[in-house]
mmCIF file of C-alpha atoms in Angstrom:
data_model
loop_
_atom_site.group_PDB
_atom_site.id
_atom_site.type_symbol
_atom_site.label_atom_id
_atom_site.label_comp_id
_atom_site.label_asym_id
_atom_site.label_seq_id
_atom_site.Cartn_x
_atom_site.Cartn_y
_atom_site.Cartn_z
ATOM 1 C CA UNK A 426 -136.692 115.456 20.044
ATOM 2 C CA UNK A 427 -133.360 114.178 19.874
ATOM 3 C CA UNK A 428 -130.403 116.990 20.852
ATOM 4 C CA UNK A 429 -128.104 117.110 17.810
ATOM 5 C CA UNK A 430 -124.576 116.171 18.415
ATOM 6 C CA UNK A 431 -122.213 118.418 16.872
ATOM 7 C CA UNK A 432 -118.021 117.651 15.602
ATOM 8 C CA UNK A 433 -114.990 119.867 15.650
ATOM 9 C CA UNK A 434 -115.948 119.665 11.731
ATOM 10 C CA UNK A 435 -119.648 120.995 12.302
ATOM 11 C CA UNK A 436 -118.291 123.906 14.715
ATOM 12 C CA UNK A 437 -115.077 124.941 12.115
ATOM 13 C CA UNK A 438 -117.777 125.358 9.305
ATOM 14 C CA UNK A 439 -120.397 127.129 11.152
ATOM 15 C CA UNK A 440 -118.003 129.840 12.633
ATOM 16 C CA UNK A 441 -115.789 129.678 9.400
ATOM 17 C CA UNK A 442 -112.285 128.801 10.807
ATOM 18 C CA UNK A 443 -110.275 125.648 10.809
ATOM 19 C CA UNK A 444 -110.800 122.119 12.444
ATOM 20 C CA UNK A 445 -106.865 123.059 14.398
ATOM 21 C CA UNK A 446 -108.070 126.722 15.115
ATOM 22 C CA UNK A 447 -111.284 124.611 17.183
ATOM 23 C CA UNK A 448 -109.305 121.894 18.470
ATOM 24 C CA UNK A 449 -106.690 124.814 19.532
ATOM 25 C CA UNK A 450 -108.864 127.049 21.355
ATOM 26 C CA UNK A 451 -110.741 124.011 22.698
ATOM 27 C CA UNK A 452 -108.011 122.183 24.529
ATOM 28 C CA UNK A 453 -106.270 125.404 25.501
ATOM 29 C CA UNK A 454 -103.215 124.628 23.361
ATOM 30 C CA UNK A 455 -101.522 128.334 21.743
ATOM 31 C CA UNK A 456 -101.546 129.728 17.854
ATOM 32 C CA UNK A 457 -105.406 131.244 19.065
ATOM 33 C CA UNK A 458 -105.999 134.618 19.931
ATOM 34 C CA UNK A 459 -107.774 135.222 22.865
ATOM 35 C CA UNK A 460 -110.303 136.784 21.499
ATOM 36 C CA UNK A 461 -111.426 134.332 19.328
ATOM 37 C CA UNK A 462 -110.428 131.604 21.589
ATOM 38 C CA UNK A 463 -113.207 133.200 24.064
ATOM 39 C CA UNK A 464 -115.576 133.511 20.923
ATOM 40 C CA UNK A 465 -115.178 129.768 20.455
ATOM 41 C CA UNK A 466 -115.533 128.857 23.864
ATOM 42 C CA UNK A 467 -118.797 130.904 23.916
ATOM 43 C CA UNK A 468 -120.173 129.097 20.984
ATOM 44 C CA UNK A 469 -119.548 125.576 22.323
ATOM 45 C CA UNK A 470 -121.076 126.194 25.359
ATOM 46 C CA UNK A 471 -124.503 127.654 23.594
ATOM 47 C CA UNK A 472 -124.692 124.696 21.292
ATOM 48 C CA UNK A 473 -123.844 122.005 24.058
ATOM 49 C CA UNK A 474 -120.788 120.516 21.958
ATOM 50 C CA UNK A 475 -119.413 117.396 23.981
ATOM 51 C CA UNK A 476 -116.529 115.092 22.725
ATOM 52 C CA UNK A 477 -117.931 112.132 21.285
ATOM 53 C CA UNK A 478 -117.371 109.100 24.003
ATOM 54 C CA UNK A 479 -117.588 106.161 21.412
ATOM 55 C CA UNK A 480 -114.785 103.625 22.049
ATOM 56 C CA UNK A 481 -113.928 104.259 25.603
ATOM 57 C CA UNK A 482 -112.385 102.002 27.506
ATOM 58 C CA UNK A 483 -113.021 99.846 30.716
ATOM 59 C CA UNK A 484 -112.976 101.554 33.502
ATOM 60 C CA UNK A 485 -111.205 104.709 32.566
ATOM 61 C CA UNK A 486 -112.756 108.297 30.396
ATOM 62 C CA UNK A 487 -110.170 107.963 27.574
ATOM 63 C CA UNK A 488 -111.227 106.370 24.303
ATOM 64 C CA UNK A 489 -109.668 103.370 24.037
ATOM 65 C CA UNK A 490 -107.798 104.336 21.010
ATOM 66 C CA UNK A 491 -104.010 105.111 20.271
ATOM 67 C CA UNK A 492 -103.095 107.782 17.662
ATOM 68 C CA UNK A 493 -100.290 106.827 15.112
ATOM 69 C CA UNK A 494 -99.292 109.684 13.093
ATOM 70 C CA UNK A 495 -96.556 108.712 10.332
ATOM 71 C CA UNK A 496 -95.409 110.792 7.533
ATOM 72 C CA UNK A 497 -96.270 109.337 4.243
ATOM 73 C CA UNK A 498 -98.664 105.917 4.727
ATOM 74 C CA UNK A 499 -97.400 104.774 1.110
ATOM 75 C CA UNK A 500 -93.880 103.707 2.585
ATOM 76 C CA UNK A 501 -93.912 100.468 3.166
ATOM 77 C CA UNK A 502 -91.480 101.108 6.243
ATOM 78 C CA UNK A 503 -94.300 103.161 7.510
ATOM 79 C CA UNK A 504 -96.862 100.304 6.500
ATOM 80 C CA UNK A 505 -94.776 98.063 8.103
ATOM 81 C CA UNK A 506 -94.433 99.941 11.317
ATOM 82 C CA UNK A 507 -97.942 100.664 11.045
ATOM 83 C CA UNK A 508 -99.105 96.987 10.700
ATOM 84 C CA UNK A 509 -97.103 95.784 13.342
ATOM 85 C CA UNK A 510 -98.394 98.320 15.995
ATOM 86 C CA UNK A 511 -102.034 97.665 15.195
ATOM 87 C CA UNK A 512 -101.794 93.696 15.203
ATOM 88 C CA UNK A 513 -100.193 93.809 18.633
ATOM 89 C CA UNK A 514 -102.390 96.673 20.298
ATOM 90 C CA UNK A 515 -105.243 94.797 18.977
ATOM 91 C CA UNK A 516 -104.682 92.484 21.259
ATOM 92 C CA UNK A 517 -104.935 94.453 24.571
ATOM 93 C CA UNK A 518 -108.239 95.793 23.118
ATOM 94 C CA UNK A 519 -107.054 98.953 21.868
ATOM 95 C CA UNK A 520 -107.844 100.530 18.483
ATOM 96 C CA UNK A 521 -105.145 102.489 16.341
ATOM 97 C CA UNK A 522 -106.282 105.379 14.450
ATOM 98 C CA UNK A 523 -103.208 106.293 11.559
ATOM 99 C CA UNK A 524 -102.933 109.822 10.919
ATOM 100 C CA UNK A 525 -100.695 110.548 7.670
ATOM 101 C CA UNK A 526 -99.216 113.820 7.775
ATOM 102 C CA UNK A 527 -97.397 114.065 4.632
ATOM 103 C CA UNK A 528 -94.411 115.516 6.111
ATOM 104 C CA UNK A 529 -96.113 117.937 6.975
ATOM 105 C CA UNK A 530 -95.285 119.398 10.885
ATOM 106 C CA UNK A 531 -98.901 121.901 11.039
ATOM 107 C CA UNK A 532 -100.988 118.831 10.104
ATOM 108 C CA UNK A 533 -99.052 116.450 12.743
ATOM 109 C CA UNK A 534 -99.897 119.206 15.272
ATOM 110 C CA UNK A 535 -103.569 118.956 14.389
ATOM 111 C CA UNK A 536 -103.357 115.413 14.553
ATOM 112 C CA UNK A 537 -102.122 115.459 18.535
ATOM 113 C CA UNK A 538 -104.793 118.184 19.419
ATOM 114 C CA UNK A 539 -107.561 115.579 17.857
ATOM 115 C CA UNK A 540 -105.890 113.325 20.065
ATOM 116 C CA UNK A 541 -105.842 114.868 22.750
ATOM 117 C CA UNK A 542 -109.273 116.853 22.246
ATOM 118 C CA UNK A 543 -111.175 113.379 21.992
ATOM 119 C CA UNK A 544 -109.223 111.896 24.966
ATOM 120 C CA UNK A 545 -107.366 109.040 23.318
ATOM 121 C CA UNK A 546 -105.625 106.613 25.212
ATOM 122 C CA UNK A 547 -101.858 107.237 24.005
ATOM 123 C CA UNK A 548 -99.812 108.518 21.128
ATOM 124 C CA UNK A 549 -97.183 107.639 18.887
ATOM 125 C CA UNK A 550 -95.221 109.873 16.647
ATOM 126 C CA UNK A 551 -93.126 108.533 14.127
ATOM 127 C CA UNK A 552 -92.178 111.980 11.808
ATOM 128 C CA UNK A 553 -91.425 114.192 14.854
ATOM 129 C CA UNK A 554 -89.605 116.791 13.503
ATOM 130 C CA UNK A 555 -90.038 120.630 15.194
ATOM 131 C CA UNK A 556 -89.881 122.852 18.059
ATOM 132 C CA UNK A 557 -93.731 123.426 18.453
ATOM 133 C CA UNK A 558 -94.046 119.765 18.155
ATOM 134 C CA UNK A 559 -92.001 119.505 21.038
ATOM 135 C CA UNK A 560 -93.041 122.234 23.097
ATOM 136 C CA UNK A 561 -96.756 120.651 22.336
ATOM 137 C CA UNK A 562 -95.998 116.896 23.518
ATOM 138 C CA UNK A 563 -93.880 118.412 27.074
ATOM 139 C CA UNK A 564 -97.285 119.726 27.869
ATOM 140 C CA UNK A 565 -99.662 115.960 27.067
ATOM 141 C CA UNK A 566 -100.936 114.094 29.677
ATOM 142 C CA UNK A 567 -101.358 111.702 27.500
ATOM 143 C CA UNK A 568 -98.759 108.565 27.279
ATOM 144 C CA UNK A 569 -96.574 109.238 24.328
ATOM 145 C CA UNK A 570 -93.789 107.736 22.554
ATOM 146 C CA UNK A 571 -91.698 108.710 19.878
ATOM 147 C CA UNK A 572 -90.523 106.184 17.128
ATOM 148 C CA UNK A 573 -87.888 106.712 14.706
ATOM 149 C CA UNK A 574 -87.366 110.278 15.138
ATOM 150 C CA UNK A 575 -86.178 112.290 17.998
ATOM 151 C CA UNK A 576 -86.563 115.663 19.429
ATOM 152 C CA UNK A 577 -83.383 117.649 20.827
ATOM 153 C CA UNK A 578 -85.541 118.272 24.218
ATOM 154 C CA UNK A 579 -88.029 114.888 24.499
ATOM 155 C CA UNK A 580 -86.963 112.736 27.299
ATOM 156 C CA UNK A 581 -89.843 110.343 27.080
ATOM 157 C CA UNK A 582 -89.835 106.985 25.724
ATOM 158 C CA UNK A 583 -88.612 105.984 22.183
ATOM 159 C CA UNK A 584 -87.364 103.830 19.915
ATOM 160 C CA UNK A 585 -85.204 104.304 17.035
ATOM 161 C CA UNK A 586 -82.227 103.092 14.788
ATOM 162 C CA UNK A 587 -78.616 104.091 15.879
ATOM 163 C CA UNK A 588 -78.468 106.041 12.599
ATOM 164 C CA UNK A 589 -75.005 107.818 12.630
ATOM 165 C CA UNK A 590 -73.823 104.062 12.798
ATOM 166 C CA UNK A 591 -76.035 102.950 9.940
ATOM 167 C CA UNK A 592 -74.835 105.726 7.782
ATOM 168 C CA UNK A 593 -71.389 105.182 8.631
ATOM 169 C CA UNK A 594 -71.786 101.445 7.960
ATOM 170 C CA UNK A 595 -73.562 101.862 4.717
ATOM 171 C CA UNK A 596 -70.586 104.338 3.642
ATOM 172 C CA UNK A 597 -67.747 101.793 5.131
ATOM 173 C CA UNK A 598 -69.065 99.265 2.863
ATOM 174 C CA UNK A 599 -68.796 101.307 -0.395
ATOM 175 C CA UNK A 600 -65.355 102.305 1.101
ATOM 176 C CA UNK A 601 -64.012 99.068 1.684
ATOM 177 C CA UNK A 602 -65.310 98.199 -2.261
ATOM 178 C CA UNK A 603 -62.677 100.384 -3.250
ATOM 179 C CA UNK A 604 -65.002 103.672 -4.311
ATOM 180 C CA UNK A 605 -63.577 107.126 -3.308
ATOM 181 C CA UNK A 606 -66.136 109.876 -4.825
ATOM 182 C CA UNK A 607 -69.212 108.980 -2.916
ATOM 183 C CA UNK A 608 -72.630 111.023 -3.083
ATOM 184 C CA UNK A 609 -75.382 111.381 -0.763
ATOM 185 C CA UNK A 610 -79.206 111.905 -0.947
ATOM 186 C CA UNK A 611 -80.311 113.220 2.066
ATOM 187 C CA UNK A 612 -83.765 114.041 3.095
ATOM 188 C CA UNK A 613 -85.297 117.018 5.450
ATOM 189 C CA UNK A 614 -83.237 119.351 7.333
ATOM 190 C CA UNK A 615 -86.024 118.299 10.299
ATOM 191 C CA UNK A 616 -85.563 115.141 10.197
ATOM 192 C CA UNK A 617 -83.150 113.490 13.352
ATOM 193 C CA UNK A 618 -82.921 110.224 11.453
ATOM 194 C CA UNK A 619 -81.772 112.075 7.964
ATOM 195 C CA UNK A 620 -79.036 114.367 9.651
ATOM 196 C CA UNK A 621 -77.630 111.176 11.359
ATOM 197 C CA UNK A 622 -77.010 109.016 8.440
ATOM 198 C CA UNK A 623 -75.699 112.075 6.917
ATOM 199 C CA UNK A 624 -73.615 112.515 9.757
ATOM 200 C CA UNK A 625 -72.196 109.208 9.751
ATOM 201 C CA UNK A 626 -71.362 109.643 5.732
ATOM 202 C CA UNK A 627 -69.208 112.765 6.692
ATOM 203 C CA UNK A 628 -67.103 110.637 9.638
ATOM 204 C CA UNK A 629 -66.513 107.656 7.449
ATOM 205 C CA UNK A 630 -65.391 109.914 4.796
ATOM 206 C CA UNK A 631 -63.266 111.844 7.587
ATOM 207 C CA UNK A 632 -61.907 108.919 9.039
ATOM 208 C CA UNK A 633 -60.584 107.580 5.587
ATOM 209 C CA UNK A 634 -59.673 110.827 4.249
ATOM 210 C CA UNK A 635 -61.849 111.164 1.476
ATOM 211 C CA UNK A 636 -62.843 114.069 -0.245
ATOM 212 C CA UNK A 637 -66.336 115.724 0.713
ATOM 213 C CA UNK A 638 -67.769 117.289 -2.386
ATOM 214 C CA UNK A 639 -70.804 119.444 -2.194
ATOM 215 C CA UNK A 640 -71.678 118.850 -5.325
ATOM 216 C CA UNK A 641 -72.554 115.087 -4.944
ATOM 217 C CA UNK A 642 -75.330 115.905 -2.171
ATOM 218 C CA UNK A 643 -78.527 116.138 -3.641
ATOM 219 C CA UNK A 644 -81.484 116.856 -1.366
ATOM 220 C CA UNK A 645 -85.203 114.785 -1.313
ATOM 221 C CA UNK A 646 -88.076 114.792 0.633
ATOM 222 C CA UNK A 647 -88.322 110.831 0.923
ATOM 223 C CA UNK A 648 -90.755 110.356 -1.692
ATOM 224 C CA UNK A 649 -90.018 108.352 -4.389
ATOM 225 C CA UNK A 650 -90.379 110.275 -7.024
ATOM 226 C CA UNK A 651 -88.361 113.162 -6.040
ATOM 227 C CA UNK A 652 -85.763 110.467 -6.469
ATOM 228 C CA UNK A 653 -86.503 110.081 -9.755
ATOM 229 C CA UNK A 654 -86.372 113.534 -10.349
ATOM 230 C CA UNK A 655 -83.113 114.294 -8.694
ATOM 231 C CA UNK A 656 -81.393 111.456 -11.045
ATOM 232 C CA UNK A 657 -81.754 113.824 -13.776
ATOM 233 C CA UNK A 658 -80.396 116.632 -11.671
ATOM 234 C CA UNK A 659 -77.173 113.931 -11.476
ATOM 235 C CA UNK A 660 -77.182 112.907 -15.156
ATOM 236 C CA UNK A 661 -76.803 116.267 -15.728
ATOM 237 C CA UNK A 662 -73.662 116.524 -13.788
ATOM 238 C CA UNK A 663 -70.056 116.918 -15.306
ATOM 239 C CA UNK A 664 -68.708 114.105 -13.659
ATOM 240 C CA UNK A 665 -70.249 111.541 -11.527
ATOM 241 C CA UNK A 666 -69.273 109.801 -8.263
ATOM 242 C CA UNK A 667 -68.793 106.067 -8.866
ATOM 243 C CA UNK A 668 -70.823 105.626 -5.631
ATOM 244 C CA UNK A 669 -74.334 107.242 -3.851
ATOM 245 C CA UNK A 670 -75.704 106.890 -0.386
ATOM 246 C CA UNK A 671 -79.827 107.449 -0.630
ATOM 247 C CA UNK A 672 -81.639 108.740 2.874
ATOM 248 C CA UNK A 673 -84.189 106.144 2.367
ATOM 249 C CA UNK A 674 -85.176 103.281 0.114
ATOM 250 C CA UNK A 675 -88.194 104.954 -1.878
ATOM 251 C CA UNK A 676 -86.213 107.696 -2.176
ATOM 252 C CA UNK A 677 -83.141 105.022 -3.799
ATOM 253 C CA UNK A 678 -85.849 103.248 -5.591
ATOM 254 C CA UNK A 679 -87.145 106.507 -7.638
ATOM 255 C CA UNK A 680 -83.200 107.459 -8.626
ATOM 256 C CA UNK A 681 -82.651 103.878 -9.730
ATOM 257 C CA UNK A 682 -85.794 104.015 -12.480
ATOM 258 C CA UNK A 683 -84.308 107.376 -13.478
ATOM 259 C CA UNK A 684 -81.023 106.628 -13.341
ATOM 260 C CA UNK A 685 -81.822 103.457 -15.716
ATOM 261 C CA UNK A 686 -83.937 104.751 -18.402
ATOM 262 C CA UNK A 687 -80.575 106.633 -19.044
ATOM 263 C CA UNK A 688 -78.760 103.619 -19.201
ATOM 264 C CA UNK A 689 -77.169 103.692 -16.230
ATOM 265 C CA UNK A 690 -76.439 99.714 -15.129
ATOM 266 C CA UNK A 691 -76.249 99.419 -11.036
ATOM 267 C CA UNK A 692 -73.304 97.964 -9.785
ATOM 268 C CA UNK A 693 -71.143 98.418 -12.958
ATOM 269 C CA UNK A 694 -71.699 102.347 -13.965
ATOM 270 C CA UNK A 695 -72.982 103.418 -10.284
ATOM 271 C CA UNK A 696 -72.977 101.597 -7.002
ATOM 272 C CA UNK A 697 -76.094 102.589 -4.615
ATOM 273 C CA UNK A 698 -76.544 101.870 -0.808
ATOM 274 C CA UNK A 699 -80.336 102.802 1.019
ATOM 275 C CA UNK A 700 -81.783 102.790 4.050
ATOM 276 C CA UNK A 701 -85.077 100.879 5.683
ATOM 277 C CA UNK A 702 -84.771 97.814 3.794
ATOM 278 C CA UNK A 703 -88.195 98.175 2.440
ATOM 279 C CA UNK A 704 -89.730 94.624 1.541
ATOM 280 C CA UNK A 705 -89.734 96.123 -2.213
ATOM 281 C CA UNK A 706 -85.765 96.663 -1.879
ATOM 282 C CA UNK A 707 -85.633 92.685 -2.224
ATOM 283 C CA UNK A 708 -87.433 92.008 -5.739
ATOM 284 C CA UNK A 709 -85.477 90.794 -8.299
ATOM 285 C CA UNK A 710 -85.570 93.461 -10.368
ATOM 286 C CA UNK A 711 -84.481 96.341 -7.791
ATOM 287 C CA UNK A 712 -82.029 94.033 -5.637
ATOM 288 C CA UNK A 713 -80.869 97.221 -3.328
ATOM 289 C CA UNK A 714 -78.295 97.296 -1.096
ATOM 290 C CA UNK A 715 -79.364 98.781 2.006
ATOM 291 C CA UNK A 716 -79.773 99.084 5.923
ATOM 292 C CA UNK A 717 -82.147 97.221 7.553
ATOM 293 C CA UNK A 718 -83.922 99.258 10.825
ATOM 294 C CA UNK A 719 -85.802 95.878 11.949
ATOM 295 C CA UNK A 720 -89.499 97.455 11.366
ATOM 296 C CA UNK A 721 -91.075 94.966 13.249
ATOM 297 C CA UNK A 722 -88.997 95.228 16.048
ATOM 298 C CA UNK A 723 -89.053 98.548 16.372
ATOM 299 C CA UNK A 724 -92.721 98.402 16.529
ATOM 300 C CA UNK A 725 -92.770 95.763 19.063
ATOM 301 C CA UNK A 726 -90.621 97.742 21.126
ATOM 302 C CA UNK A 727 -93.277 100.849 20.576
ATOM 303 C CA UNK A 728 -95.863 99.160 21.650
ATOM 304 C CA UNK A 729 -94.372 97.637 25.031
ATOM 305 C CA UNK A 730 -93.330 101.162 25.656
ATOM 306 C CA UNK A 731 -96.717 102.515 25.447
ATOM 307 C CA UNK A 732 -98.484 99.734 27.183
ATOM 308 C CA UNK A 733 -95.369 100.163 30.248
ATOM 309 C CA UNK A 734 -97.084 104.092 30.560
ATOM 310 C CA UNK A 735 -101.025 103.354 30.284
ATOM 311 C CA UNK A 736 -100.260 100.425 32.886
ATOM 312 C CA UNK A 737 -97.977 102.179 35.439
ATOM 313 C CA UNK A 738 -98.291 106.131 34.478
ATOM 314 C CA UNK A 739 -95.188 107.202 37.056
ATOM 315 C CA UNK A 740 -92.562 104.476 35.319
ATOM 316 C CA UNK A 741 -88.737 105.640 34.155
ATOM 317 C CA UNK A 742 -88.466 106.775 30.323
ATOM 318 C CA UNK A 743 -86.656 104.433 27.886
ATOM 319 C CA UNK A 744 -84.592 105.461 25.490
ATOM 320 C CA UNK A 745 -83.965 102.119 22.818
ATOM 321 C CA UNK A 746 -81.700 102.265 20.533
ATOM 322 C CA UNK A 747 -81.849 99.676 17.978
ATOM 323 C CA UNK A 748 -78.429 98.499 16.145
ATOM 324 C CA UNK A 749 -79.172 98.631 12.418
ATOM 325 C CA UNK A 750 -78.073 95.725 9.837
ATOM 326 C CA UNK A 751 -76.648 95.874 6.493
ATOM 327 C CA UNK A 752 -78.008 93.912 3.977
ATOM 328 C CA UNK A 753 -76.055 93.625 0.603
ATOM 329 C CA UNK A 754 -77.527 93.320 -2.158
ATOM 330 C CA UNK A 755 -77.127 93.887 -5.976
ATOM 331 C CA UNK A 756 -76.788 97.833 -6.833
ATOM 332 C CA UNK A 757 -73.560 97.487 -4.629
ATOM 333 C CA UNK A 758 -69.600 96.434 -6.361
ATOM 334 C CA UNK A 759 -66.694 97.064 -6.336
ATOM 335 C CA UNK A 760 -64.848 100.805 -7.792
ATOM 336 C CA UNK A 761 -63.831 100.176 -11.355
ATOM 337 C CA UNK A 762 -61.620 102.431 -13.374
ATOM 338 C CA UNK A 763 -64.184 102.157 -16.289
ATOM 339 C CA UNK A 764 -66.606 103.809 -14.572
#
């Protein structure tokens, strides 16, 4: 009789614990009590659990799979990055498994544990965001590349945009158009990219002796539906700024939609500048002024770095900083005193 092959899901159901708990117990990761860890390890030993051994690369014990963890697969910026990474790694006989975290750090940790437990060849993480993740990444033996965001103590390979410069140039564009009251829609405080864009905005205001007003700051989670909701909060302000910056294009497009419903015209009544330059931004009905992060080039660099580690495990880490590019379209225009 053929012996049943158990999965982590089977074990979690049989023991009434989460898959993450099983993964942590088996991999030796923190977050599981010693008593529960021993109980799980004893159980998997009794049932003869073994990780799936399919898709192994030639001449290696590791799976020929790269884990790609991103925040929101609906966001075209992440989709473009993932597409570029997948297309290029395919040429080197690596499969890419995409994990969608919905910006949940706990889920990102769970996905990393899965990649480690099943001996994936490498990890590309696009939305790294907290200390626990940082600690776990430092313990990993698999090749790892951070993309778009960085963690304070991370010293490995990474591909980033100069987000401070992006925030500064976007703000400078509005200042040069004559705007003096400029607001900002921020992202999560855990996002290094969002924080650096905001810092660049603040620096530009200081350099030109323009006021910073907390009342013009709105807080988002990078999602389009949140941008739409924030438009209602914005329109309820007693006095509106003449220009806004949005932390990313998805939030900006939702924000524009809500404002347009209320009769706001871009850029006649309000100028808007964003970040990412997703494909939707160039649509005729949107024409969003935005800062490009060059997603394709960023994806290419991420592939180069992960392949470098796979071929040369002791290679010197690189931090690639890409220069942002302001793309001027139809949502930004000169300040008008009639606004």
